[in-house]
PDB file of C-alpha atoms in Angstrom:
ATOM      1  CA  UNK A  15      43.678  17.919   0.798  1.00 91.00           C
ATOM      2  CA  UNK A  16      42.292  14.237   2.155  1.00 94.00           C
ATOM      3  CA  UNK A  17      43.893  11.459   0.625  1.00 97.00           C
ATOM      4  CA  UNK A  18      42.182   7.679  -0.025  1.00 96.00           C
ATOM      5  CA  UNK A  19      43.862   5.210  -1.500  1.00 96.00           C
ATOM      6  CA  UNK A  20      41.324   2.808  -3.059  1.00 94.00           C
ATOM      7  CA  UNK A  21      41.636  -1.367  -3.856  1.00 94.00           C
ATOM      8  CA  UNK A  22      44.076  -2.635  -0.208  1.00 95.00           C
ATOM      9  CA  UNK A  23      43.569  -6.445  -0.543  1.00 95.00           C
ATOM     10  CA  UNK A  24      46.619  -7.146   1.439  1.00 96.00           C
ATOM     11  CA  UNK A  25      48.083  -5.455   5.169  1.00 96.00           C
ATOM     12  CA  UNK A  26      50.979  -4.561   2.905  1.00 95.00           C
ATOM     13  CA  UNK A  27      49.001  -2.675   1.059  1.00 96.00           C
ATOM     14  CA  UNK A  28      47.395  -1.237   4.323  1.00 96.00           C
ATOM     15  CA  UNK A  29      50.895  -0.551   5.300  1.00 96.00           C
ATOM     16  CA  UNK A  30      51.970   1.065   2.423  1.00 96.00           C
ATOM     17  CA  UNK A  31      49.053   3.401   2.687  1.00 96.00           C
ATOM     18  CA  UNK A  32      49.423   4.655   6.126  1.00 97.00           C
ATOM     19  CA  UNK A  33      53.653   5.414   5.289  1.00 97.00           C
ATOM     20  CA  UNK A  34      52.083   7.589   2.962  1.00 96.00           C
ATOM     21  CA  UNK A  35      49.962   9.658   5.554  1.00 95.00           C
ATOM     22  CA  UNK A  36      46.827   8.520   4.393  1.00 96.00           C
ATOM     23  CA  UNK A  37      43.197   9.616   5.533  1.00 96.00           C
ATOM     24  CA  UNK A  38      41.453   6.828   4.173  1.00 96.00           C
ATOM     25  CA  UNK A  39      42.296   3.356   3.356  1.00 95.00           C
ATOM     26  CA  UNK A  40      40.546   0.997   1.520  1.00 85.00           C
ATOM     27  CA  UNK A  41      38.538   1.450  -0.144  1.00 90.00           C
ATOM     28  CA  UNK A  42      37.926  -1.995   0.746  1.00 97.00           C
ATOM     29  CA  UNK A  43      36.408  -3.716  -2.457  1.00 95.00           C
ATOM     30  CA  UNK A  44      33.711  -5.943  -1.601  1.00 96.00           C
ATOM     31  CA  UNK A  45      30.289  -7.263  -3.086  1.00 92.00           C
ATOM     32  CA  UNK A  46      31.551  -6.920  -6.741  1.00 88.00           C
ATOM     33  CA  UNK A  47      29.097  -7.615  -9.497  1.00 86.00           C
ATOM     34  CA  UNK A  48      31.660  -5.992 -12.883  1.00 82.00           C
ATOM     35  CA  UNK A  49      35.060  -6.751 -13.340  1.00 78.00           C
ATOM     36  CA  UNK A  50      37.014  -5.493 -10.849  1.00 80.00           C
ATOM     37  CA  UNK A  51      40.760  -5.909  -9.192  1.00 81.00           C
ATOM     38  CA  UNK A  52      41.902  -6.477  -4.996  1.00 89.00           C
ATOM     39  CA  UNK A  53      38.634  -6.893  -4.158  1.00 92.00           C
ATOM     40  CA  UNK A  54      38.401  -8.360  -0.852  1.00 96.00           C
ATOM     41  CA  UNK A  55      35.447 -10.578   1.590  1.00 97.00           C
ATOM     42  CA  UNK A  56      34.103  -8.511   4.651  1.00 97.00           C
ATOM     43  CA  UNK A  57      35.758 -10.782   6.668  1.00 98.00           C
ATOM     44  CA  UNK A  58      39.120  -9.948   4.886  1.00 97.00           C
ATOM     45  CA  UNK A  59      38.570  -6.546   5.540  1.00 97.00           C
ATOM     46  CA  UNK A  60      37.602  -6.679   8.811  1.00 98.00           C
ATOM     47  CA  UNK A  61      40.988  -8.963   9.725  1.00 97.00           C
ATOM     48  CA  UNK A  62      42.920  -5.960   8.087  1.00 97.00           C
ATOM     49  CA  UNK A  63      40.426  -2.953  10.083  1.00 97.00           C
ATOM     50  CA  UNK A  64      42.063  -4.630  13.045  1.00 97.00           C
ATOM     51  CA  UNK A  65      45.533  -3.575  12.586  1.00 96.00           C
ATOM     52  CA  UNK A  66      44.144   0.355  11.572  1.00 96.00           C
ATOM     53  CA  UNK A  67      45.676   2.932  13.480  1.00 95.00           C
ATOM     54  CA  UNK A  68      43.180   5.484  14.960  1.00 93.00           C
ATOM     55  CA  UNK A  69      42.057   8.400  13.180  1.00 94.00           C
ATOM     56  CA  UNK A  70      42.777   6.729   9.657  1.00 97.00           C
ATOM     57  CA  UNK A  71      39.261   5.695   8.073  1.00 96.00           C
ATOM     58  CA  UNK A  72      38.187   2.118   6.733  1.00 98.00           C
ATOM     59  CA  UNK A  73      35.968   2.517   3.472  1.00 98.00           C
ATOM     60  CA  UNK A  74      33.736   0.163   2.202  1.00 97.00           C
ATOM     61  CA  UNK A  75      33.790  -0.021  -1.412  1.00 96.00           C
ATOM     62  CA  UNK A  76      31.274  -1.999  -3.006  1.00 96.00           C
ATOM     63  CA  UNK A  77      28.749  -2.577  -6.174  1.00 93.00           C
ATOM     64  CA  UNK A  78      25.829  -4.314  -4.053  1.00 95.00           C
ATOM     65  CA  UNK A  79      22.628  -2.042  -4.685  1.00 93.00           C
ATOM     66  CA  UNK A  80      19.939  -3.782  -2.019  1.00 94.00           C
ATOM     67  CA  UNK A  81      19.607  -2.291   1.024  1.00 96.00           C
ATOM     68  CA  UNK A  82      20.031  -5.583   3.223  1.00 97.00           C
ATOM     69  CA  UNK A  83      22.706  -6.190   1.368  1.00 97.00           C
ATOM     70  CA  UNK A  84      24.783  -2.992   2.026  1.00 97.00           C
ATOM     71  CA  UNK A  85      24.265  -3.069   5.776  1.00 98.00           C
ATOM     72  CA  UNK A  86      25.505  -6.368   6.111  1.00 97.00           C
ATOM     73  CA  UNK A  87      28.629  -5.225   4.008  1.00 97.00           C
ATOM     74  CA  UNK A  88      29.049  -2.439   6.705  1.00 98.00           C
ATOM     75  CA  UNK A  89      28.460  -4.751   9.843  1.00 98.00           C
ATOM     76  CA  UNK A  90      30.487  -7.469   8.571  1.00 98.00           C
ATOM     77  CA  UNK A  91      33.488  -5.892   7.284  1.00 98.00           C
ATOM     78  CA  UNK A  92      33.478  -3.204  10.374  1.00 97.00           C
ATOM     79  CA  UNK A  93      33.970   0.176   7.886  1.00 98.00           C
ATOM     80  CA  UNK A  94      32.293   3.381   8.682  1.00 97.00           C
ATOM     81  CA  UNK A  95      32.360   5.070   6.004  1.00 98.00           C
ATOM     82  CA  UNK A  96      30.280   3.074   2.599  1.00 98.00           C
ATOM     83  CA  UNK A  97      30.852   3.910  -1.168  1.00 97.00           C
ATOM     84  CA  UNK A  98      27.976   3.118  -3.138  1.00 97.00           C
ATOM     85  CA  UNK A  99      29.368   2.459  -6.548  1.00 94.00           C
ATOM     86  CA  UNK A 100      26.421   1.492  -8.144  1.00 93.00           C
ATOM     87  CA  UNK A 101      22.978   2.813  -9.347  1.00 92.00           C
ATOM     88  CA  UNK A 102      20.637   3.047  -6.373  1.00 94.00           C
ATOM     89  CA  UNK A 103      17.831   4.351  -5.569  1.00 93.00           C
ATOM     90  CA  UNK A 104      18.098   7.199  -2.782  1.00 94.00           C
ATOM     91  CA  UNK A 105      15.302   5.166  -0.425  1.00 91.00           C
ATOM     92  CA  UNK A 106      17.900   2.524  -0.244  1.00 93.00           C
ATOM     93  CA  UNK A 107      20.826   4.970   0.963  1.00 95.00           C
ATOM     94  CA  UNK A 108      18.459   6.350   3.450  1.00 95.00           C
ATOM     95  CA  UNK A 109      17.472   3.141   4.821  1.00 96.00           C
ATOM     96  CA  UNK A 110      21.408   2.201   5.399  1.00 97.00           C
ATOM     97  CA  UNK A 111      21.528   5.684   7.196  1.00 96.00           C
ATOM     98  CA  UNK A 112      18.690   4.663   9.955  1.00 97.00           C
ATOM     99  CA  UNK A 113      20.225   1.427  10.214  1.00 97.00           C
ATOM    100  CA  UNK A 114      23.584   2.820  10.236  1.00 97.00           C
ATOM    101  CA  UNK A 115      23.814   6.267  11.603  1.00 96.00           C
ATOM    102  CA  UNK A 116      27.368   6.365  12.704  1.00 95.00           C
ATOM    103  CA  UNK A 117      28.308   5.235   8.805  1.00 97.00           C
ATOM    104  CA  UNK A 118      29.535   8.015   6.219  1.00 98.00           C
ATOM    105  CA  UNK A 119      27.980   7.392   2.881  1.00 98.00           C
ATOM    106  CA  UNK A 120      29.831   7.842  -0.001  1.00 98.00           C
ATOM    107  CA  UNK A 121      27.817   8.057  -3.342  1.00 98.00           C
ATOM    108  CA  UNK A 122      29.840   7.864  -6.402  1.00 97.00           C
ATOM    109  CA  UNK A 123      28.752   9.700  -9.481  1.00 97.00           C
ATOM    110  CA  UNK A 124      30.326   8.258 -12.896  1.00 96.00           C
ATOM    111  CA  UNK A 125      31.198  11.032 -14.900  1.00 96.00           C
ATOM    112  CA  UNK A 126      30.796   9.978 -18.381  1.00 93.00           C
ATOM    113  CA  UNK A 127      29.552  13.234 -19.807  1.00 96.00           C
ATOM    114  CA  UNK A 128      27.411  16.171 -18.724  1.00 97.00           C
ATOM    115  CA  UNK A 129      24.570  14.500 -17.347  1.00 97.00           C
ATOM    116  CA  UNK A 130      26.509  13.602 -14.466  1.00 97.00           C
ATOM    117  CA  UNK A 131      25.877  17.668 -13.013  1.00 98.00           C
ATOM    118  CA  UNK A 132      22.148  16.077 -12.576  1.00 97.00           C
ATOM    119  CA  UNK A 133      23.307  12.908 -11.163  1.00 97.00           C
ATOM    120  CA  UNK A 134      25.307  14.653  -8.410  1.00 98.00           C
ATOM    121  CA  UNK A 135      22.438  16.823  -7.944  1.00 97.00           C
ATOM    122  CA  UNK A 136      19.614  13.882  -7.533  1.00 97.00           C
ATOM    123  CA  UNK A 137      22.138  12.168  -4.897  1.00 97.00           C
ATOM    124  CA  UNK A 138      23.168  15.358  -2.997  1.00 97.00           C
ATOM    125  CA  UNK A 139      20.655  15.292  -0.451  1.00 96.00           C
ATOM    126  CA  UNK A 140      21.309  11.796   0.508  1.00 97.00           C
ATOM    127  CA  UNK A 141      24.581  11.319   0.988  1.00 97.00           C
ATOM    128  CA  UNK A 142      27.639  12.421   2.833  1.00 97.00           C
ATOM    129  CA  UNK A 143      29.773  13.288   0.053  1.00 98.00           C
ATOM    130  CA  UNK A 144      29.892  12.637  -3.990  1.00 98.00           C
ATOM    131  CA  UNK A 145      32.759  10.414  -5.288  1.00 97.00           C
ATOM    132  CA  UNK A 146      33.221  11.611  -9.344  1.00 97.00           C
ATOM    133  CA  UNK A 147      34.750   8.420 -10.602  1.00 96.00           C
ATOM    134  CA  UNK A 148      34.829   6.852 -14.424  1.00 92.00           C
ATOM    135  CA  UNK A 149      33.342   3.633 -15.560  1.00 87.00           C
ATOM    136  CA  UNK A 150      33.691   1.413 -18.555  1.00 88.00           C
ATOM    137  CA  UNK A 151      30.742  -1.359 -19.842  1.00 79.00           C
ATOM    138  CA  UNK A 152      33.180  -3.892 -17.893  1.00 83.00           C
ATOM    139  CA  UNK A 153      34.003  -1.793 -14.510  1.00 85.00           C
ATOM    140  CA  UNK A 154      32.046   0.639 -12.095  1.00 82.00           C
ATOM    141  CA  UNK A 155      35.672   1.610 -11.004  1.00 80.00           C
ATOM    142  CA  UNK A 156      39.371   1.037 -10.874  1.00 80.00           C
ATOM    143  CA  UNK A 157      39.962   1.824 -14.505  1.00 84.00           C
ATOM    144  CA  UNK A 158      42.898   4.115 -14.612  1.00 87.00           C
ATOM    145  CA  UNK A 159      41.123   6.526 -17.180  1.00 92.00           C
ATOM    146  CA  UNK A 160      40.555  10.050 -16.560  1.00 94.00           C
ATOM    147  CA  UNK A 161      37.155  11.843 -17.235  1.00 95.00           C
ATOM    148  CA  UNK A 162      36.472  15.442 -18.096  1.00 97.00           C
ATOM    149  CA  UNK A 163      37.737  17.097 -15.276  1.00 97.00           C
ATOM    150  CA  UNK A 164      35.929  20.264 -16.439  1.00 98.00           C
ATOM    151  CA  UNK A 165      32.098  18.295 -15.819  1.00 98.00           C
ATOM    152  CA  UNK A 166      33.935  17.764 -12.477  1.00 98.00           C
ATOM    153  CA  UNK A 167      34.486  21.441 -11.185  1.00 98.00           C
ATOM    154  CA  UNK A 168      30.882  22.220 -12.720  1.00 98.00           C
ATOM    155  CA  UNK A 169      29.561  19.866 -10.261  1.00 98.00           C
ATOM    156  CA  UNK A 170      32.151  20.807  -7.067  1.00 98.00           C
ATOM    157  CA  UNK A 171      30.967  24.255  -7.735  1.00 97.00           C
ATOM    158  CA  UNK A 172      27.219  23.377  -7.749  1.00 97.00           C
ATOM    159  CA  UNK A 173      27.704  20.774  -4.736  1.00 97.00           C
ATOM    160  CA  UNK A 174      26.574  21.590  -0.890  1.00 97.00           C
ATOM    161  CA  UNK A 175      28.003  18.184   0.394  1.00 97.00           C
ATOM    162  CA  UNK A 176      31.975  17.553  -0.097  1.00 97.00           C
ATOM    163  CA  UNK A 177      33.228  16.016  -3.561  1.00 98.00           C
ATOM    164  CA  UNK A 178      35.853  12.938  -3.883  1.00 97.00           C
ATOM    165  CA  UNK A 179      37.872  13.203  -7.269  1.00 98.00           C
ATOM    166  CA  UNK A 180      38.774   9.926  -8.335  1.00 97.00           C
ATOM    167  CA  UNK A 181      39.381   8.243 -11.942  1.00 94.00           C
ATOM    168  CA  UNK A 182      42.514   8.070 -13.647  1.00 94.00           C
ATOM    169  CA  UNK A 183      44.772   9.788 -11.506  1.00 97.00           C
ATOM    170  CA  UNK A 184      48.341   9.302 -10.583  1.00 97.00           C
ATOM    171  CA  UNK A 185      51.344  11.258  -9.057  1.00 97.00           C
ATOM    172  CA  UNK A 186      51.945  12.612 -12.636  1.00 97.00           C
ATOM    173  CA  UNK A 187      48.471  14.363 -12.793  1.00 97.00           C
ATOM    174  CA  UNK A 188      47.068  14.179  -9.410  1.00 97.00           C
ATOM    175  CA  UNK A 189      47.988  18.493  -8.885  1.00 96.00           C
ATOM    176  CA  UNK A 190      46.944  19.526 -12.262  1.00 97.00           C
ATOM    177  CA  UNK A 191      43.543  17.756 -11.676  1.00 97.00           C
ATOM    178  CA  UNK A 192      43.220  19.531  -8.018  1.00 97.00           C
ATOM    179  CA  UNK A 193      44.168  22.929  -9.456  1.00 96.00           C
ATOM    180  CA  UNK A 194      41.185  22.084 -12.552  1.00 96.00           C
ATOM    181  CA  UNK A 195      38.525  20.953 -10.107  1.00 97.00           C
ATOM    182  CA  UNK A 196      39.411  21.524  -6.659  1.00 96.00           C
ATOM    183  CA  UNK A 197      37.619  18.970  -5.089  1.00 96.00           C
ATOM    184  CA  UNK A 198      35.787  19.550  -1.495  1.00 91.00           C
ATOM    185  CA  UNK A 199      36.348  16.737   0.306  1.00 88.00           C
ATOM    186  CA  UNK A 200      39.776  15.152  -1.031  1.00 96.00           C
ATOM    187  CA  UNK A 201      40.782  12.588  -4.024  1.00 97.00           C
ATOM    188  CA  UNK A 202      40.636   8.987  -4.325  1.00 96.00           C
ATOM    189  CA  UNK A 203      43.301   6.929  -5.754  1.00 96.00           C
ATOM    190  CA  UNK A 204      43.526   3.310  -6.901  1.00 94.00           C
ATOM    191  CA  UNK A 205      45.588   1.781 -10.150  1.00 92.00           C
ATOM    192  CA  UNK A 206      47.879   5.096 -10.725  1.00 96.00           C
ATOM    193  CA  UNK A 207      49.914   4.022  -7.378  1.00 96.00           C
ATOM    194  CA  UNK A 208      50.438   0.553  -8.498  1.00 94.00           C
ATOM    195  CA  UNK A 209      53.852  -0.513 -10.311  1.00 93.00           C
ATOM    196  CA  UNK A 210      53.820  -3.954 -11.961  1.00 90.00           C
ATOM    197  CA  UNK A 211      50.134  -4.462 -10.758  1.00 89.00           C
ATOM    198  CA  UNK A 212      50.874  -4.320  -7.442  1.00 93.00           C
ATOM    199  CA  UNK A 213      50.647  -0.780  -4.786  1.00 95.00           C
ATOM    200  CA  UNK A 214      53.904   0.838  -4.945  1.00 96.00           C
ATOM    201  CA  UNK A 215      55.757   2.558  -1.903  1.00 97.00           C
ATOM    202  CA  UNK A 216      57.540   5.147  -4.159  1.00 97.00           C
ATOM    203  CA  UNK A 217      54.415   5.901  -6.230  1.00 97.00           C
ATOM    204  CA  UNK A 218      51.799   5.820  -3.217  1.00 97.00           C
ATOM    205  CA  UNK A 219      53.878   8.383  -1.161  1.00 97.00           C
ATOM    206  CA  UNK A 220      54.305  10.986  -4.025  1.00 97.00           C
ATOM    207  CA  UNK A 221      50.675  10.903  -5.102  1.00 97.00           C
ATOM    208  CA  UNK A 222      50.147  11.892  -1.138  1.00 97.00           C
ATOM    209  CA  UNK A 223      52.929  14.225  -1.717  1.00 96.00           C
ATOM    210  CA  UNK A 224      51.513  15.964  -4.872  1.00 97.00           C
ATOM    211  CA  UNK A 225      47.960  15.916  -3.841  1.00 96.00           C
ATOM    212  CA  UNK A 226      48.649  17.789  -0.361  1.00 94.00           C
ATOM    213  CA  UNK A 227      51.116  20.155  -2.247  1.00 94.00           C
ATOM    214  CA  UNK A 228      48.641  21.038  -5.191  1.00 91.00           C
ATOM    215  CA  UNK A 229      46.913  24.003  -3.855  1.00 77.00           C
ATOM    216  CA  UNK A 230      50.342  25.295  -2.320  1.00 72.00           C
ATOM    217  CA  UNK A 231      51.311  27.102  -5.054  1.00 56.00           C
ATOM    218  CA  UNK A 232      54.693  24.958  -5.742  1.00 51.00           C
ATOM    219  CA  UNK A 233      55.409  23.254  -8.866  1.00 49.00           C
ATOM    220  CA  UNK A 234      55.952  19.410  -9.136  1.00 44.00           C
ATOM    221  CA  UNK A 235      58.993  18.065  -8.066  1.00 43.00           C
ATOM    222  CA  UNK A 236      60.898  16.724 -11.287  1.00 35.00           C
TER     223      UNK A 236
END
């Protein structure tokens, strides 16, 4: 089971992520247009990328929907993989793939209730992987609510291209959410590791911990 841990605005937050054994970092959050948290500028990012160990990947996270726009993101910031958090049309997500064919596109799907099995569906073809995330009228992301995890295995089941679970989770529910949907492709993490508003060692490690163990057959360490 992959591991990303989303929002690193900071190297100790980098850090803190790759003590955990991470397979992703990131996402970095940049371009935001809603009300978001550790979101970063390309340049940021691209400061932190430096210090990266190899093999761990740099994620672009961002709400920027023009196509311009998103290949800039990618260039300036240095990521190869891009999460499209926002609506766009598929046109633009193949234009950023023949400007950008070494970049993994991410498209994430907000699962707010079943019409999100048709979503994944229209943006299959186009992407890399889906990214089944929750959203609020304020933010695209980040909002430490869980969504119907049973819309989510409907469209894992239905999906030919991996599938990110994200929204919501934490250490405390990161195994019974793998076990419900069993994701493809790995789950995504961002405000159920922090403690005080800020990433937490303890809290980052055993969400890595939980989420590798969940399809193990163990039960949760108490």
């Amino acid at each position: 089971m992959r591991v990303k841990f989303c929002g690193t605005a900071s190297l100790a937050d980098m850090r803190c992520a790759v003590d955990a054994g991470c397979d992703a970092v990131g996402g970095f959050i940049m371009g935001v247009t809603h009300k978001s948290s550790d979101f970063v500028t390309a340049a940021e990012a691209a400061r932190m990328i430096r210090h990266l160990p190899p093999f761990i990947e740099p994620v672009a996270v961002t709400h920027l929907q023009e196509t311009d726009d998103l290949i800039r993101l990618v260039r300036d910031s240095r990521c190869t993989t891009l999460q499209v958090q926002n609506t766009v049309e598929p046109a633009e997500l193949d234009a950023v793939r023949d400007a950008l064919p070494y970049v993994t596109i991410v498209k994430a799907v907000h699962v707010t209730d079943a019409s999100a099995v048709g979503t994944a569906k229209h943006y299959e073809p186009y992407a890399d992987a889906l990214l089944l995330d929750t959203r609020t009228r304020e933010r695209l992301g980040g909002t430490g609510i869980p969504h119907d995890w049973n819309i989510s295995a409907k469209i894992v089941a239905g999906s030919a291209i991996p599938v990110i679970l994200a929204g919501g989770l934490t250490p405390e529910n990161v195994r019974e959410a793998i076990r419900k949907v069993r994701p493809y492709g790995g789950v995504d993490v961002h405000t159920g590791v922090k403690k005080d508003g800020v990433r937490n060692p303890e809290r980052t490690l055993a969400f890595a911990r939980e989420a590798r163990d969940a399809l193990s057959g163990g039960e949760p360490d108490r």
